[in-house]
Amino acid sequence: MFRKVDSDDENYNLLCQAHEQFNNAEYDRCLELLQQLETKGESSGLILRHNRAVVNYYKGGAIQHLALLRELEQLSDGKAVGLTLKHVGSAITVARYNKAVIYYHRHMYGTALERLAPLVTRLEALEKHMAALVATLQLQLLLATNQLNRAEAFLDYLQYKLNLVASAPTPNPAGNPNPSEEAAAIAAATVAAAAASSEGTPALETTVARVAGKSDCTLQLLQLLTLVLNRKPVVIPEDGSPHFAALKAQKYYIMKDFQMAGKQLTRINNECNLAGTMTPELNAVIANNMGVIQLRVRHYAIAVKFFQRALQYDQELAGNLRQSSLQTMSAARSCEILYNMGISNLHLRRSKDAFQCFILPLKQYQSNPRLWFRMAEACIMEDESKLRGDERQTFESAMNSSISKPYAAQSTAVPEPTLQFATLCLRNALSLARQYKATFHMAASTDEVLDAKDAAAASVQQQLWSQQQDNNFCNPSKPISLESLENMLAAIYAAHSFVSLRLGDYITALEMAKQLLQSERLSDAHKLLGNMYAGEALIMMDKAPEAREYLEPNFMSSLNALDLETRDWQLKSLEAAQNVVRYNLAVALTLQNDFQAAKNLLASLSHPIVSNKAQILHRYVEIKMNAASSALN
């Protein structure tokens, strides 16, 4: 952003000439004019210094943003702390804004919010064009970090207090659209968000007035996107642009009309190809969103193909980020695309591919417990695959004694799909999930929010939006509900107990199983797993009498068969689950030398899932009973 300096007519004319040369990309001549201003003793030295840094940035091809960032940081150091925000041409104002823009395009949203906060708190004191720029960037950052409630409250603040946005057109529906369930991958809002990030709030503009015109359009788009993401009824205008058409596709997606969402994206693709306006960025976004739609309708193989195509376009767009412009860096979506592809590969049981997909997103979203849990799932799935392969080779290995299976200790810090690394992932997921549950914010009812808005004075409206909280713990996914968080905690406990059993850590396995059984809103499937894992851990610890308390089949009568049948696992029926629990109970009885009770229980097992193991245990029990009978005789 190039700022004008307040001075006499001669200096003002020089600055106008410099501004014109900047718009014409004559950067050397622009720097000469700025140098003349400085030699004339122009008092606004900080503003000239800022403008010179901006010109040098564009002169270098608009890719040396780190050098510009260092210069902007120096403008905001201790020497500039005393400056206020009441002057339009204040260097500190523009420097802070430009720093936030740079961090936004580098996907450093938290840092950008921190840098922009001093301007947002003084939004009313800014000149209107500058206020529009700051408001646009703040709204983009709130949406990028999935702070949907805060974004909606901030939008109300802009509308009713600052009059920066008009009221959005709303329909008169018979009822509100049904909220969609939490998706495994990120929602399909990327089209509108990416369009907004490339069209609105450019990194460095020449004049405030020119940016404000774009900001007005972008604010309208962000306003509609905010309302759509918060599932508010709104009419999306038909202006022929791909931005509003993509927003309509997002609305269809949230309303679970996946067919219409796909048709809308296909329409955007066809129209842009005919008009010759298709770009790699738009190609990547459309392919990703088509993949998200296929993921939601459980067409996982088709979804992977779309994500692979999106990744190709994204790599074409940002092949070398170090030599890319800020807008190109902002348009890169490799982490989100890989996250979605990893989820699809998990459903296809492609554990290695899923694990590799999650590595890059994990570097950016380290505080996402769901992502850590997905990594652990990929490790467990890969171990299961290796175990089945080892079972097939057991006979050949037994016949050839010279072939031995080497054992190599694995480090938990090495990112490989092993159970050791799964333990690290589950610890991180559990720690984060517990922390987020302790700080979970329960949203107030709609009536309470409306009453608070009506009762609030204009002077405290800003505090209302800043005090809004969002449970956006799982970026890049949308905010989660308390029920989803508790379900995730239960899944983490179950997986942690299972992995600990496999690694021989029976104390941890028992502890996690007990924590699972004490969870709130426990599903029948997790109740079954908690009892079995606790019983197995106690058996391995030579505590068979205690294990019988968890393996008694009495609790099975209260289980819902539908909860077992609809899950992607081996226990597809209540009968299969009952047979597994009874088999484990027979093992505990055998260890207690209660052979007759174990034999009677084994005789009732007929399901294929345990039939082979039940026969082996039955023979072992008969041998033990015959040996005991011979000893008595």
XYZ file of C-alpha atoms in Angstrom:
633
model
C 0.000 0.000 0.000
C 1.524 3.313 -1.146
C 0.698 6.266 1.116
C 0.572 9.990 0.340
C 2.420 12.477 2.545
C 0.835 15.649 3.918
C 3.056 18.614 2.917
C 3.123 21.773 0.803
C 2.099 21.962 -2.839
C 5.564 21.241 -4.267
C 6.088 18.131 -2.170
C 2.542 17.030 -2.860
C 3.097 17.325 -6.616
C 6.274 15.277 -6.308
C 4.427 12.598 -4.440
C 1.639 12.571 -7.020
C 4.244 12.080 -9.728
C 5.827 9.257 -7.720
C 2.412 7.692 -7.324
C 1.758 7.894 -11.057
C 5.136 6.338 -11.840
C 4.397 3.547 -9.381
C 1.094 2.781 -11.102
C 2.926 2.682 -14.443
C 5.485 0.215 -12.996
C 8.289 2.790 -13.458
C 9.821 1.913 -10.128
C 13.270 3.466 -10.698
C 11.727 6.845 -11.518
C 9.404 6.483 -8.526
C 12.381 5.914 -6.222
C 14.105 8.989 -7.636
C 11.089 11.148 -6.846
C 10.897 9.754 -3.326
C 14.587 10.552 -2.904
C 13.909 14.139 -3.965
C 11.209 14.374 -1.310
C 13.632 13.148 1.308
C 16.374 15.604 0.288
C 13.879 18.476 0.514
C 13.530 17.725 4.213
C 10.071 16.213 4.090
C 8.965 15.736 7.694
C 7.091 12.461 7.195
C 10.221 10.354 7.024
C 8.572 7.159 8.236
C 5.966 7.318 5.481
C 8.639 7.872 2.835
C 10.583 4.950 4.254
C 7.501 2.766 4.041
C 6.753 3.837 0.473
C 10.350 3.169 -0.571
C 10.140 -0.338 0.876
C 6.940 -0.983 -1.084
C 8.465 0.258 -4.343
C 11.581 -1.870 -3.857
C 9.349 -4.887 -3.223
C 7.549 -4.462 -6.541
C 10.798 -3.597 -8.306
C 12.179 -6.981 -7.241
C 9.279 -8.828 -8.872
C 7.016 -8.855 -5.788
C 8.628 -12.020 -4.431
C 11.045 -10.696 -1.793
C 8.371 -10.440 0.852
C 10.718 -11.380 3.706
C 12.843 -8.292 3.097
C 9.704 -6.162 3.027
C 8.495 -7.808 6.225
C 11.751 -6.964 8.006
C 11.414 -3.334 6.942
C 7.806 -3.202 8.138
C 8.817 -4.715 11.472
C 11.403 -1.970 11.931
C 8.747 0.652 11.244
C 6.714 -0.850 14.093
C 9.537 -1.066 16.632
C 10.010 1.053 19.716
C 10.664 4.265 17.770
C 7.209 4.120 16.225
C 5.276 3.041 19.284
C 4.219 6.598 20.103
C 2.384 7.088 16.810
C -1.406 7.118 16.882
C -3.965 5.889 14.356
C -5.928 9.105 13.878
C -4.014 10.225 10.758
C -4.904 8.677 7.410
C -1.290 8.692 6.286
C 0.105 7.175 9.446
C 2.992 4.884 8.552
C 2.379 2.653 11.531
C -1.185 2.005 10.408
C -0.267 0.942 6.904
C 2.800 -0.988 8.071
C 0.730 -3.026 10.523
C -1.875 -3.726 7.890
C 0.702 -4.815 5.305
C 2.430 -7.071 7.822
C -0.883 -8.786 8.557
C -1.513 -9.210 4.817
C 1.877 -10.871 4.323
C 1.271 -13.299 7.173
C -2.221 -14.033 5.839
C -0.897 -14.995 2.410
C 1.742 -17.200 4.057
C -1.047 -19.110 5.859
C 0.189 -17.810 9.235
C -3.305 -16.836 10.293
C -2.694 -16.675 14.042
C 0.233 -14.289 13.600
C -1.783 -12.197 11.150
C -4.608 -11.849 13.676
C -2.139 -10.703 16.333
C -0.591 -8.100 14.017
C -3.994 -6.812 12.919
C -5.500 -6.646 16.435
C -4.316 -3.070 17.240
C -6.031 -1.812 14.082
C -9.226 -3.761 14.694
C -9.591 -2.374 18.214
C -9.354 1.156 16.762
C -11.444 0.436 13.685
C -13.817 3.361 14.302
C -10.909 5.821 14.392
C -9.601 4.814 10.962
C -10.450 6.576 7.743
C -13.307 4.776 5.983
C -11.252 3.261 3.149
C -8.644 1.973 5.569
C -11.352 0.664 7.888
C -12.836 -1.289 4.966
C -9.457 -2.867 4.241
C -8.859 -3.842 7.861
C -12.400 -5.193 8.244
C -12.074 -7.280 5.069
C -8.800 -8.828 6.176
C -10.108 -9.482 9.700
C -13.172 -11.256 8.337
C -11.031 -13.357 5.990
C -8.780 -14.375 8.881
C -11.727 -15.340 11.082
C -13.142 -17.535 8.317
C -9.721 -19.018 7.522
C -9.357 -20.098 11.175
C -12.933 -21.440 11.311
C -14.073 -18.869 13.886
C -17.554 -18.840 12.398
C -19.474 -17.472 15.402
C -16.984 -14.662 15.893
C -17.071 -13.882 12.164
C -20.851 -13.551 12.244
C -20.716 -11.301 15.314
C -17.999 -9.181 13.691
C -20.175 -8.908 10.604
C -23.038 -7.559 12.745
C -20.606 -5.049 14.244
C -19.582 -3.869 10.764
C -23.195 -3.651 9.645
C -24.896 -1.950 12.568
C -22.071 0.064 14.141
C -19.773 1.024 11.270
C -22.245 0.726 8.381
C -19.590 -0.897 6.199
C -21.859 -3.646 4.830
C -25.519 -3.680 3.902
C -28.047 -6.235 5.030
C -27.851 -9.487 3.103
C -30.971 -10.509 1.144
C -32.857 -13.254 2.968
C -35.624 -15.558 1.717
C -38.813 -16.496 3.491
C -38.391 -20.259 3.770
C -40.880 -22.607 5.353
C -38.146 -23.798 7.658
C -34.450 -23.507 8.258
C -32.205 -25.901 6.348
C -31.087 -28.936 8.254
C -27.546 -28.593 9.550
C -25.126 -31.024 7.958
C -23.187 -33.484 10.043
C -19.508 -32.998 10.764
C -17.527 -34.059 7.720
C -14.340 -36.050 7.991
C -12.612 -33.619 5.638
C -12.724 -29.854 5.325
C -15.949 -28.368 3.984
C -16.267 -27.267 0.393
C -16.027 -23.555 1.142
C -12.623 -23.375 -0.442
C -13.927 -21.988 -3.746
C -15.377 -18.841 -2.268
C -12.607 -18.466 0.263
C -9.884 -18.848 -2.345
C -11.654 -16.425 -4.638
C -11.888 -13.903 -1.852
C -8.243 -14.286 -0.926
C -7.118 -13.622 -4.469
C -9.516 -10.788 -5.312
C -9.827 -8.954 -2.020
C -7.230 -7.451 0.282
C -4.241 -7.600 -2.062
C -0.868 -7.609 -0.397
C 0.240 -4.135 -1.434
C -1.973 -1.731 -3.368
C -1.163 1.672 -4.750
C -3.996 3.792 -3.393
C -6.490 3.302 -0.621
C -9.413 4.383 -2.772
C -8.705 1.770 -5.416
C -8.488 -1.001 -2.817
C -11.672 0.125 -1.129
C -13.657 -0.523 -4.259
C -12.437 -4.127 -4.256
C -12.977 -4.388 -0.528
C -16.632 -3.426 -0.879
C -17.174 -6.267 -3.352
C -15.128 -8.672 -1.254
C -16.958 -7.693 1.919
C -20.246 -8.564 0.248
C -18.869 -11.949 -0.799
C -17.445 -12.588 2.680
C -20.733 -11.511 4.235
C -22.650 -14.098 2.212
C -20.000 -16.751 2.874
C -20.190 -16.097 6.626
C -23.958 -16.451 6.643
C -23.831 -19.610 4.521
C -21.224 -21.237 6.761
C -23.343 -20.388 9.806
C -26.356 -21.974 8.053
C -28.370 -18.770 7.871
C -31.047 -18.366 5.184
C -29.700 -16.030 2.519
C -30.278 -15.321 -1.178
C -27.145 -15.529 -3.312
C -27.308 -13.193 -6.337
C -26.654 -14.407 -9.870
C -24.036 -12.041 -11.303
C -22.329 -14.473 -13.660
C -19.069 -14.536 -11.711
C -17.549 -17.830 -10.518
C -17.288 -16.427 -6.977
C -21.016 -16.221 -6.301
C -21.664 -19.400 -8.299
C -19.162 -21.216 -6.057
C -20.887 -19.780 -3.013
C -24.149 -21.269 -4.225
C -22.413 -24.656 -4.560
C -21.245 -24.276 -0.963
C -24.819 -23.615 0.120
C -26.039 -26.763 -1.647
C -23.275 -28.753 0.042
C -24.205 -27.572 3.535
C -27.860 -28.408 2.850
C -26.696 -31.929 1.859
C -27.857 -31.486 -1.723
C -24.650 -33.004 -3.049
C -26.002 -33.591 -6.542
C -26.825 -29.904 -7.049
C -23.478 -28.904 -5.510
C -21.678 -31.095 -8.037
C -23.737 -29.682 -10.917
C -22.953 -26.146 -9.816
C -19.210 -26.866 -9.743
C -19.417 -28.511 -13.177
C -21.196 -25.423 -14.472
C -18.420 -23.160 -13.145
C -15.809 -25.383 -14.779
C -17.562 -25.356 -18.163
C -18.242 -21.619 -18.178
C -14.693 -20.695 -17.206
C -13.228 -23.023 -19.833
C -15.446 -21.480 -22.520
C -14.564 -17.963 -21.428
C -10.859 -18.783 -21.219
C -10.677 -17.630 -17.600
C -9.766 -20.968 -16.052
C -6.660 -20.854 -13.868
C -4.681 -23.597 -12.072
C -5.967 -22.179 -8.779
C -9.612 -22.495 -9.810
C -8.942 -25.941 -11.295
C -7.424 -27.111 -8.004
C -10.300 -25.718 -5.949
C -13.009 -27.262 -8.152
C -11.286 -30.664 -8.201
C -10.842 -30.598 -4.407
C -14.476 -29.690 -3.804
C -15.698 -32.367 -6.185
C -13.579 -34.813 -4.187
C -15.137 -33.609 -0.936
C -18.598 -34.224 -2.379
C -17.640 -37.748 -3.458
C -16.178 -38.336 -0.007
C -19.451 -37.366 1.635
C -21.435 -39.792 -0.547
C -18.863 -42.535 0.218
C -17.444 -42.850 -3.284
C -13.944 -43.000 -1.884
C -12.061 -44.210 -4.965
C -13.586 -41.436 -7.097
C -12.770 -38.930 -4.357
C -9.095 -39.947 -4.395
C -8.927 -39.366 -8.152
C -10.336 -35.852 -7.745
C -7.884 -35.091 -4.937
C -4.974 -36.355 -7.028
C -6.061 -34.060 -9.844
C -6.410 -31.149 -7.421
C -2.914 -31.820 -6.090
C -1.475 -31.755 -9.609
C -3.047 -28.365 -10.285
C -1.863 -27.089 -6.903
C 1.713 -28.191 -7.558
C 1.552 -26.533 -10.965
C 0.407 -23.353 -9.267
C 2.981 -23.324 -6.479
C 5.859 -25.456 -7.681
C 8.473 -23.174 -6.100
C 6.991 -21.140 -3.267
C 10.277 -19.377 -2.512
C 10.108 -17.712 -5.918
C 6.337 -17.161 -5.874
C 4.262 -14.086 -5.218
C 2.209 -13.733 -2.050
C -1.027 -14.307 -3.948
C 0.360 -17.590 -5.285
C 1.400 -18.642 -1.779
C -2.076 -17.818 -0.504
C -3.717 -19.895 -3.242
C -1.677 -23.015 -2.394
C -3.894 -25.630 -0.718
C -1.661 -28.715 -0.627
C -2.204 -29.349 3.096
C -5.995 -29.337 2.847
C -6.022 -31.479 -0.305
C -3.643 -34.036 1.220
C -5.748 -34.125 4.395
C -8.836 -34.983 2.346
C -6.947 -37.564 0.306
C -5.670 -39.202 3.490
C -9.206 -39.577 4.840
C -10.328 -41.171 1.566
C -7.372 -43.580 1.580
C -8.220 -44.611 5.126
C -11.710 -45.567 3.998
C -10.139 -47.557 1.157
C -7.795 -49.226 3.686
C -4.731 -47.886 1.888
C -2.846 -47.337 5.101
C 0.569 -46.410 3.665
C -0.900 -43.906 1.243
C -3.038 -42.381 4.000
C -0.035 -42.079 6.317
C 2.036 -40.308 3.667
C -0.839 -37.922 2.966
C -1.073 -36.899 6.627
C 2.615 -36.052 7.128
C 2.533 -32.636 5.427
C -0.749 -31.417 7.009
C 0.580 -32.475 10.411
C 3.380 -29.915 10.122
C 0.846 -27.109 9.773
C -1.979 -28.409 11.995
C -0.059 -29.816 14.945
C -2.812 -28.857 17.382
C -5.473 -30.930 15.638
C -6.257 -34.017 17.784
C -8.319 -35.570 15.012
C -5.351 -35.462 12.640
C -3.094 -37.166 15.217
C -5.784 -39.817 15.664
C -6.035 -40.374 11.888
C -2.277 -40.895 11.789
C -2.617 -43.522 14.522
C -5.430 -45.205 12.573
C -3.177 -45.461 9.527
C -0.431 -47.031 11.685
C -2.853 -49.562 13.196
C -4.257 -50.440 9.779
C -0.768 -50.964 8.375
C 0.153 -53.205 11.311
C -2.999 -55.271 10.740
C -2.061 -55.662 7.095
C 1.451 -56.837 8.013
C 0.038 -59.216 10.608
C -2.193 -60.894 8.040
C 0.790 -61.245 5.736
C 2.855 -62.798 8.536
C 0.111 -65.319 9.265
C 0.154 -66.446 5.647
C 3.896 -66.977 5.836
C 3.837 -68.802 9.163
C 3.749 -72.254 7.611
C 6.650 -71.607 5.213
C 8.736 -70.073 7.975
C 8.077 -73.034 10.256
C 9.151 -75.487 7.546
C 12.412 -73.626 6.914
C 14.139 -73.104 10.235
C 16.933 -71.070 8.637
C 14.455 -68.285 7.916
C 13.948 -66.148 10.977
C 12.031 -62.932 11.309
C 14.363 -60.169 12.489
C 13.124 -57.805 15.144
C 14.160 -54.160 14.973
C 13.200 -51.741 17.710
C 11.334 -48.745 16.375
C 11.595 -45.213 17.739
C 8.360 -43.412 18.563
C 9.826 -40.201 17.129
C 10.325 -41.621 13.627
C 7.303 -40.871 11.398
C 6.694 -44.394 10.123
C 3.433 -46.387 10.090
C 4.325 -48.497 13.132
C 2.561 -49.168 16.407
C 5.356 -47.355 18.234
C 4.637 -44.172 16.308
C 0.913 -44.784 16.771
C 1.511 -44.603 20.529
C 3.040 -41.141 20.152
C 0.156 -40.009 17.945
C -2.439 -41.256 20.434
C -0.697 -39.563 23.358
C -0.745 -36.257 21.515
C -4.359 -36.729 20.427
C -5.436 -37.615 23.958
C -3.612 -34.678 25.535
C -5.083 -32.189 23.047
C -8.610 -33.619 23.233
C -8.638 -33.501 27.032
C -7.382 -29.932 26.986
C -10.030 -28.845 24.488
C -12.814 -30.567 26.409
C -11.796 -28.663 29.554
C -12.071 -25.377 27.646
C -15.089 -26.280 25.505
C -17.444 -23.360 25.055
C -21.177 -24.038 25.149
C -22.900 -21.623 22.793
C -25.837 -19.631 24.070
C -29.268 -20.174 22.602
C -30.469 -18.039 19.697
C -32.948 -16.159 21.889
C -30.226 -15.296 24.389
C -27.977 -13.982 21.629
C -30.739 -11.797 20.194
C -31.635 -10.425 23.620
C -27.983 -9.608 24.250
C -27.739 -7.767 20.934
C -30.877 -5.736 21.606
C -29.823 -4.850 25.128
C -26.231 -3.965 24.232
C -25.304 -0.347 23.737
C -23.413 0.697 20.654
C -20.276 1.280 22.713
C -20.068 -2.367 23.760
C -20.946 -4.023 20.446
C -17.270 -4.459 19.674
C -16.793 -6.309 22.967
C -19.688 -8.628 22.063
C -18.063 -9.860 18.865
C -14.593 -10.129 20.400
C -15.977 -12.218 23.267
C -17.554 -14.775 20.929
C -15.878 -18.181 21.059
C -15.635 -21.016 18.560
C -14.675 -24.620 19.214
C -12.360 -24.672 16.198
C -10.041 -27.309 17.628
C -9.726 -29.396 14.466
C -8.558 -27.052 11.715
C -8.825 -27.402 8.755
C -12.148 -29.076 9.603
C -15.027 -26.972 10.812
C -15.754 -26.404 14.553
C -16.939 -29.527 16.354
C -19.765 -30.148 18.789
C -19.379 -31.488 22.305
C -20.850 -34.820 21.183
C -18.264 -35.112 18.390
C -15.474 -34.278 20.821
C -16.644 -36.951 23.270
C -16.945 -39.512 20.465
C -13.399 -38.677 19.377
C -12.147 -39.084 22.951
C -13.798 -42.503 23.178
C -12.201 -43.555 19.886
C -8.800 -42.379 21.123
C -9.169 -44.352 24.385
C -10.137 -47.488 22.444
C -7.261 -47.182 19.964
C -4.770 -46.410 22.739
C -5.862 -49.495 24.685
C -5.621 -51.678 21.570
C -2.119 -50.453 20.650
C -0.922 -50.892 24.240
C -2.157 -54.491 24.211
C -0.254 -55.156 20.995
C 2.938 -53.667 22.433
C 2.631 -55.529 25.741
C 1.923 -52.436 27.857
C -0.967 -54.015 29.738
C -1.118 -51.429 32.521
C -1.711 -48.611 30.034
C -4.137 -50.799 28.092
C -6.204 -51.415 31.240
C -6.114 -47.729 32.197
C -7.309 -46.615 28.756
C -10.053 -49.260 28.735
C -11.327 -48.060 32.110
C -11.265 -44.458 30.897
C -13.236 -45.563 27.849
C -15.922 -47.252 29.947
C -16.242 -44.096 32.071
C -16.779 -41.869 29.030
C -19.983 -39.915 28.575
C -22.408 -40.812 25.767
C -20.580 -44.101 25.218
C -21.704 -45.979 22.120
C -22.509 -49.677 22.299
C -19.546 -50.518 20.065
C -17.119 -48.695 22.352
C -18.758 -50.269 25.396
C -18.053 -53.686 23.883
C -14.435 -52.787 23.074
C -13.822 -51.327 26.527
C -14.933 -54.501 28.262
C -12.961 -56.781 25.949
C -9.746 -54.750 26.159
C -9.963 -54.483 29.943
C -10.568 -58.216 30.222
C -7.691 -59.076 27.889
C -5.304 -56.761 29.752
C -6.193 -58.372 33.087
C -5.762 -61.851 31.618
C -2.297 -60.952 30.381
C -1.501 -59.626 33.864
C -2.501 -63.011 35.389
C -5.630 -61.536 36.949
C -8.203 -63.883 35.486
C -10.763 -63.485 38.327
C -10.857 -59.715 37.750
C -11.045 -60.246 33.997
C -14.243 -62.293 34.396
C -16.022 -59.176 35.692
C -15.509 -57.474 32.320
C -16.137 -60.550 30.180
C -19.424 -61.701 31.685
C -21.928 -61.629 28.830
C -24.603 -59.892 30.906
C -23.829 -56.452 29.472
C -24.359 -57.785 25.927
C -28.120 -57.856 26.367
C -28.271 -54.057 26.409
C -26.258 -53.546 23.216
C -27.916 -52.191 20.081
C -27.363 -54.490 17.111
C -27.704 -51.584 14.663
C -24.721 -49.795 16.212
C -22.584 -52.863 15.544
C -23.879 -53.584 12.047
C -23.331 -50.059 10.663
C -19.635 -49.815 11.576
C -16.677 -50.624 9.348
C -15.213 -53.518 11.333
C -15.316 -57.311 11.584
C -18.124 -57.542 14.149
C -20.989 -57.048 11.731
C -23.687 -58.508 14.000
C -24.648 -58.856 17.627
C -24.122 -62.621 17.343
C -20.494 -62.110 16.289
C -19.902 -59.783 19.220
C -21.462 -62.247 21.667
C -19.258 -65.062 20.345
C -16.080 -62.979 20.753
C -16.948 -62.037 24.343
C -17.832 -65.630 25.231
C -14.591 -66.891 23.735
C -12.577 -64.429 25.824
C -14.542 -65.492 28.891
C -13.719 -69.136 28.097
C -10.027 -68.190 28.036
C -10.355 -66.606 31.482
C -12.152 -69.700 32.825
C -9.441 -71.952 31.410
C -6.745 -69.931 33.136
C -8.656 -70.414 36.395
C -8.713 -74.167 35.764
C -12.522 -74.098 35.514
C -12.365 -76.467 32.554
C -15.933 -77.709 32.651
C -17.416 -74.205 32.547
C -15.016 -73.285 29.740
C -15.988 -76.428 27.787
C -19.680 -75.694 28.133
C -19.139 -72.130 26.966
C -17.032 -73.212 23.977
C -19.742 -75.620 22.878
C -22.077 -72.653 22.274
C -19.659 -70.848 19.932
C -20.506 -71.318 16.280
C -19.718 -68.014 14.548
C -16.935 -68.194 11.914
C -15.110 -65.281 13.505
C -14.088 -67.465 16.488
C -14.763 -71.018 15.319
C -11.121 -71.959 14.554
C -9.749 -70.534 17.794
C -12.629 -72.067 19.752
C -11.809 -75.542 18.380
C -8.154 -75.201 19.373
C -9.075 -74.038 22.866
C -11.651 -76.850 23.135
C -8.960 -79.457 22.396
C -6.659 -77.851 24.946
C -9.426 -77.983 27.590
C -10.153 -81.646 26.826
C -6.463 -82.514 27.168
C -6.330 -80.742 30.500
C -9.506 -82.475 31.697
C -8.206 -85.897 30.596
C -4.899 -85.252 32.309
C -6.667 -84.284 35.522
C -8.902 -87.386 35.305
C -5.884 -89.671 34.761
C -4.143 -88.140 37.731
C -7.156 -88.838 39.955
C -7.404 -92.445 38.766
